[in-house]
């Protein structure tokens, strides 16, 4: 057939084919395929693959690809990464998707990281850590050997751990290497807090002291309490140190001068925890940026506006029972927005703007858990045998880690937990 005649025939066939129903078109194609030889079938196979398997992710602009990918869950995205190198490259570069996935898992997001591929790696690391939590493999333990008597005080910050002991010494350790950085002679330490230059200690001898790491010299000695000092906190900007004692009082000191500025009264039990922290929310009683002092005893948490005036009055007293039938554990979490404390009934969380109880997280299967750390997604709790991880979204304990054997303290304090570090997600623990 001549080319011109063929084109005329093809046009007529095309018009007729387009007028058929879908069923008739299928029957026509089946008939033509049955009449085709090997060359025609190979030609048909090659063209069908091109028509049916278009790589839309490769053809779309990158911005549209990212928009579509945001609708897929992380597990589906990981499966899509296996389609081709091009798909893996595009999906891995979708920063917003992986950042959101990491946040949903409770991972802290550092906006300073610019590498887009970094976030997929962070997500995979987070998934691995979640599996390790479920399999009880997320923690490692090590021993720091150096004290000759029981360790009563701990404070952890930026990879460094300070320990205070009954052997009249305090030591600063590099947690990653297990090496002692500084060791100085002190008094018996019931509480410690440090920075790069100094160490502040509260003691069973009823005093507070400030020490210089480099020389081991005592630069200030704060005398005035008539009972053991269980907790200390300080702020260089305010030049203030606060201490809570077994004499039922909280004292406010001039950090540099060593003089007592005020004694806060009202507690009827030992003051086991003091926290000096900036407020981050606004209310009728305080504004963002105000310094707030929290002091806790066996039954109550008191709130003081320490940043406005030294001679302050208690703003509010929080408790979990009017008849004092429920005791509070001697650990307190305050981040400027929320106050959290544990009791025999579970965890209590207060909104700092309104002082209302936001929720009570009950742990009926394990009574009297003490609070170690409280975040957006997870909380760390412990008792005499285990360290527990709670998922705050479901309010369930998802993992536990056995604590090492220990000798019970004659003073009744059998376990001490370090403060959460600023730049790390781990904590340090020590049996006394």
mmCIF file of C-alpha atoms in Angstrom, residues 80-262:
data_model
loop_
_atom_site.group_PDB
_atom_site.id
_atom_site.type_symbol
_atom_site.label_atom_id
_atom_site.label_comp_id
_atom_site.label_asym_id
_atom_site.label_seq_id
_atom_site.Cartn_x
_atom_site.Cartn_y
_atom_site.Cartn_z
ATOM 1 C CA UNK A 80 9.492 5.102 48.241
ATOM 2 C CA UNK A 81 13.209 5.730 48.685
ATOM 3 C CA UNK A 82 13.769 2.221 47.311
ATOM 4 C CA UNK A 83 12.105 2.997 43.956
ATOM 5 C CA UNK A 84 15.158 4.654 42.387
ATOM 6 C CA UNK A 85 18.197 6.781 43.147
ATOM 7 C CA UNK A 86 16.317 9.852 41.917
ATOM 8 C CA UNK A 87 13.382 9.203 44.263
ATOM 9 C CA UNK A 88 15.737 8.631 47.179
ATOM 10 C CA UNK A 89 17.543 11.904 46.435
ATOM 11 C CA UNK A 90 14.340 13.957 46.247
ATOM 12 C CA UNK A 91 12.719 12.384 49.319
ATOM 13 C CA UNK A 92 15.878 12.673 51.416
ATOM 14 C CA UNK A 93 16.127 16.378 50.558
ATOM 15 C CA UNK A 94 12.592 17.144 51.814
ATOM 16 C CA UNK A 95 13.656 18.793 55.084
ATOM 17 C CA UNK A 96 10.184 19.744 56.336
ATOM 18 C CA UNK A 97 8.921 16.165 56.095
ATOM 19 C CA UNK A 98 11.740 14.687 58.158
ATOM 20 C CA UNK A 99 11.791 17.530 60.687
ATOM 21 C CA UNK A 100 8.078 17.000 61.354
ATOM 22 C CA UNK A 101 8.626 13.256 61.686
ATOM 23 C CA UNK A 102 11.441 13.838 64.187
ATOM 24 C CA UNK A 103 9.320 16.256 66.251
ATOM 25 C CA UNK A 104 6.476 13.728 66.382
ATOM 26 C CA UNK A 105 8.904 11.225 67.865
ATOM 27 C CA UNK A 106 9.978 13.715 70.528
ATOM 28 C CA UNK A 107 13.327 14.568 68.968
ATOM 29 C CA UNK A 108 14.687 18.022 69.724
ATOM 30 C CA UNK A 109 15.073 20.074 66.528
ATOM 31 C CA UNK A 110 18.076 22.321 66.134
ATOM 32 C CA UNK A 111 17.231 24.957 63.500
ATOM 33 C CA UNK A 112 20.896 25.860 63.108
ATOM 34 C CA UNK A 113 21.537 22.674 61.110
ATOM 35 C CA UNK A 114 21.365 23.537 57.415
ATOM 36 C CA UNK A 115 22.116 20.117 55.872
ATOM 37 C CA UNK A 116 18.780 18.848 54.499
ATOM 38 C CA UNK A 117 19.998 15.250 54.286
ATOM 39 C CA UNK A 118 20.766 15.429 58.011
ATOM 40 C CA UNK A 119 17.094 15.148 59.025
ATOM 41 C CA UNK A 120 16.433 11.820 57.360
ATOM 42 C CA UNK A 121 19.446 10.452 59.266
ATOM 43 C CA UNK A 122 18.120 11.964 62.497
ATOM 44 C CA UNK A 123 14.749 10.290 61.906
ATOM 45 C CA UNK A 124 16.363 6.902 61.298
ATOM 46 C CA UNK A 125 18.411 7.399 64.473
ATOM 47 C CA UNK A 126 15.223 8.261 66.387
ATOM 48 C CA UNK A 127 13.476 5.134 65.085
ATOM 49 C CA UNK A 128 16.443 3.058 66.219
ATOM 50 C CA UNK A 129 16.328 4.685 69.663
ATOM 51 C CA UNK A 130 12.587 3.981 69.961
ATOM 52 C CA UNK A 131 13.219 0.327 69.162
ATOM 53 C CA UNK A 132 15.995 0.262 71.738
ATOM 54 C CA UNK A 133 13.567 1.713 74.310
ATOM 55 C CA UNK A 134 11.012 -0.982 73.568
ATOM 56 C CA UNK A 135 13.703 -3.683 73.748
ATOM 57 C CA UNK A 136 15.170 -2.233 76.999
ATOM 58 C CA UNK A 137 18.502 -1.549 75.278
ATOM 59 C CA UNK A 138 18.552 2.269 75.229
ATOM 60 C CA UNK A 139 20.863 2.907 78.198
ATOM 61 C CA UNK A 140 24.408 2.128 79.165
ATOM 62 C CA UNK A 141 25.812 2.171 82.682
ATOM 63 C CA UNK A 142 29.302 2.938 83.917
ATOM 64 C CA UNK A 143 30.972 3.469 87.279
ATOM 65 C CA UNK A 144 33.007 6.485 88.370
ATOM 66 C CA UNK A 145 35.499 5.343 90.979
ATOM 67 C CA UNK A 146 37.126 7.855 93.312
ATOM 68 C CA UNK A 147 35.110 8.620 96.452
ATOM 69 C CA UNK A 148 35.848 6.715 99.653
ATOM 70 C CA UNK A 149 32.380 7.203 101.225
ATOM 71 C CA UNK A 150 28.792 7.484 100.117
ATOM 72 C CA UNK A 151 27.808 9.977 97.417
ATOM 73 C CA UNK A 152 24.855 12.133 98.483
ATOM 74 C CA UNK A 153 24.810 14.956 95.929
ATOM 75 C CA UNK A 154 24.844 15.105 92.134
ATOM 76 C CA UNK A 155 24.544 17.755 89.453
ATOM 77 C CA UNK A 156 24.917 17.160 85.697
ATOM 78 C CA UNK A 157 25.508 19.782 83.027
ATOM 79 C CA UNK A 158 26.887 19.697 79.466
ATOM 80 C CA UNK A 159 28.639 16.353 79.769
ATOM 81 C CA UNK A 160 30.103 17.058 83.215
ATOM 82 C CA UNK A 161 28.962 15.461 86.457
ATOM 83 C CA UNK A 162 29.644 16.858 89.931
ATOM 84 C CA UNK A 163 29.509 14.507 92.911
ATOM 85 C CA UNK A 164 29.529 15.422 96.605
ATOM 86 C CA UNK A 165 30.382 12.792 99.189
ATOM 87 C CA UNK A 166 30.552 11.949 102.870
ATOM 88 C CA UNK A 167 34.332 11.731 102.426
ATOM 89 C CA UNK A 168 34.375 15.575 102.637
ATOM 90 C CA UNK A 169 35.163 16.044 98.963
ATOM 91 C CA UNK A 170 33.517 17.041 95.680
ATOM 92 C CA UNK A 171 34.634 15.822 92.275
ATOM 93 C CA UNK A 172 33.936 16.935 88.726
ATOM 94 C CA UNK A 173 33.843 14.149 86.112
ATOM 95 C CA UNK A 174 33.903 14.031 82.333
ATOM 96 C CA UNK A 175 31.047 11.572 81.733
ATOM 97 C CA UNK A 176 32.222 10.552 78.244
ATOM 98 C CA UNK A 177 35.682 9.475 79.434
ATOM 99 C CA UNK A 178 34.975 8.682 83.091
ATOM 100 C CA UNK A 179 37.958 10.817 84.115
ATOM 101 C CA UNK A 180 37.985 13.120 87.143
ATOM 102 C CA UNK A 181 38.551 16.732 85.995
ATOM 103 C CA UNK A 182 38.724 18.370 89.440
ATOM 104 C CA UNK A 183 38.730 17.094 93.006
ATOM 105 C CA UNK A 184 38.534 19.464 95.984
ATOM 106 C CA UNK A 185 38.144 19.113 99.748
ATOM 107 C CA UNK A 186 34.749 20.335 101.018
ATOM 108 C CA UNK A 187 32.291 19.568 103.819
ATOM 109 C CA UNK A 188 29.637 16.822 103.727
ATOM 110 C CA UNK A 189 27.579 17.617 100.635
ATOM 111 C CA UNK A 190 23.798 17.194 100.549
ATOM 112 C CA UNK A 191 23.413 19.345 97.391
ATOM 113 C CA UNK A 192 25.750 20.653 94.675
ATOM 114 C CA UNK A 193 25.535 22.972 91.674
ATOM 115 C CA UNK A 194 28.419 24.195 89.516
ATOM 116 C CA UNK A 195 29.559 26.186 86.499
ATOM 117 C CA UNK A 196 32.928 26.574 84.773
ATOM 118 C CA UNK A 197 34.524 28.545 87.621
ATOM 119 C CA UNK A 198 32.732 27.677 90.834
ATOM 120 C CA UNK A 199 30.942 25.045 92.862
ATOM 121 C CA UNK A 200 28.140 25.756 95.355
ATOM 122 C CA UNK A 201 27.444 23.131 98.031
ATOM 123 C CA UNK A 202 24.729 22.669 100.631
ATOM 124 C CA UNK A 203 25.769 20.594 103.596
ATOM 125 C CA UNK A 204 24.533 18.444 106.449
ATOM 126 C CA UNK A 205 26.523 20.823 108.688
ATOM 127 C CA UNK A 206 23.739 23.461 108.150
ATOM 128 C CA UNK A 207 25.865 25.720 105.902
ATOM 129 C CA UNK A 208 26.256 26.606 102.236
ATOM 130 C CA UNK A 209 29.668 27.201 100.660
ATOM 131 C CA UNK A 210 31.059 28.479 97.361
ATOM 132 C CA UNK A 211 34.324 26.965 96.057
ATOM 133 C CA UNK A 212 36.746 27.743 93.246
ATOM 134 C CA UNK A 213 37.452 24.745 91.012
ATOM 135 C CA UNK A 214 40.935 25.727 89.891
ATOM 136 C CA UNK A 215 42.371 26.273 93.377
ATOM 137 C CA UNK A 216 39.935 24.374 95.604
ATOM 138 C CA UNK A 217 39.627 27.471 97.799
ATOM 139 C CA UNK A 218 36.385 28.323 99.588
ATOM 140 C CA UNK A 219 35.408 31.803 98.428
ATOM 141 C CA UNK A 220 32.210 32.198 100.510
ATOM 142 C CA UNK A 221 30.671 30.501 103.535
ATOM 143 C CA UNK A 222 26.946 31.077 104.115
ATOM 144 C CA UNK A 223 25.939 30.531 107.761
ATOM 145 C CA UNK A 224 22.449 30.916 109.209
ATOM 146 C CA UNK A 225 20.419 27.732 108.742
ATOM 147 C CA UNK A 226 19.767 25.627 111.827
ATOM 148 C CA UNK A 227 19.166 22.403 109.882
ATOM 149 C CA UNK A 228 20.786 20.489 107.024
ATOM 150 C CA UNK A 229 20.706 22.235 103.624
ATOM 151 C CA UNK A 230 19.087 19.877 101.113
ATOM 152 C CA UNK A 231 18.933 22.063 97.997
ATOM 153 C CA UNK A 232 20.698 25.093 96.496
ATOM 154 C CA UNK A 233 20.319 27.203 93.379
ATOM 155 C CA UNK A 234 21.881 30.460 92.226
ATOM 156 C CA UNK A 235 21.869 33.068 89.470
ATOM 157 C CA UNK A 236 24.910 35.181 88.581
ATOM 158 C CA UNK A 237 22.788 37.852 86.855
ATOM 159 C CA UNK A 238 20.830 38.501 90.045
ATOM 160 C CA UNK A 239 23.878 37.821 92.266
ATOM 161 C CA UNK A 240 21.549 35.678 94.371
ATOM 162 C CA UNK A 241 21.856 32.251 95.953
ATOM 163 C CA UNK A 242 18.879 30.404 97.483
ATOM 164 C CA UNK A 243 18.906 27.432 99.844
ATOM 165 C CA UNK A 244 16.264 25.106 101.287
ATOM 166 C CA UNK A 245 16.785 23.496 104.679
ATOM 167 C CA UNK A 246 15.531 21.039 107.294
ATOM 168 C CA UNK A 247 14.811 24.084 109.490
ATOM 169 C CA UNK A 248 11.643 24.656 107.348
ATOM 170 C CA UNK A 249 13.020 27.861 105.790
ATOM 171 C CA UNK A 250 14.346 29.152 102.488
ATOM 172 C CA UNK A 251 17.163 31.671 102.679
ATOM 173 C CA UNK A 252 18.103 34.230 100.026
ATOM 174 C CA UNK A 253 21.796 35.194 99.989
ATOM 175 C CA UNK A 254 23.984 37.715 98.198
ATOM 176 C CA UNK A 255 26.136 35.355 96.125
ATOM 177 C CA UNK A 256 29.227 37.556 95.935
ATOM 178 C CA UNK A 257 29.046 39.046 99.463
ATOM 179 C CA UNK A 258 27.897 35.951 101.339
ATOM 180 C CA UNK A 259 25.328 37.851 103.408
ATOM 181 C CA UNK A 260 21.763 36.694 104.105
ATOM 182 C CA UNK A 261 19.257 39.017 102.405
ATOM 183 C CA UNK A 262 16.033 37.374 103.539
#
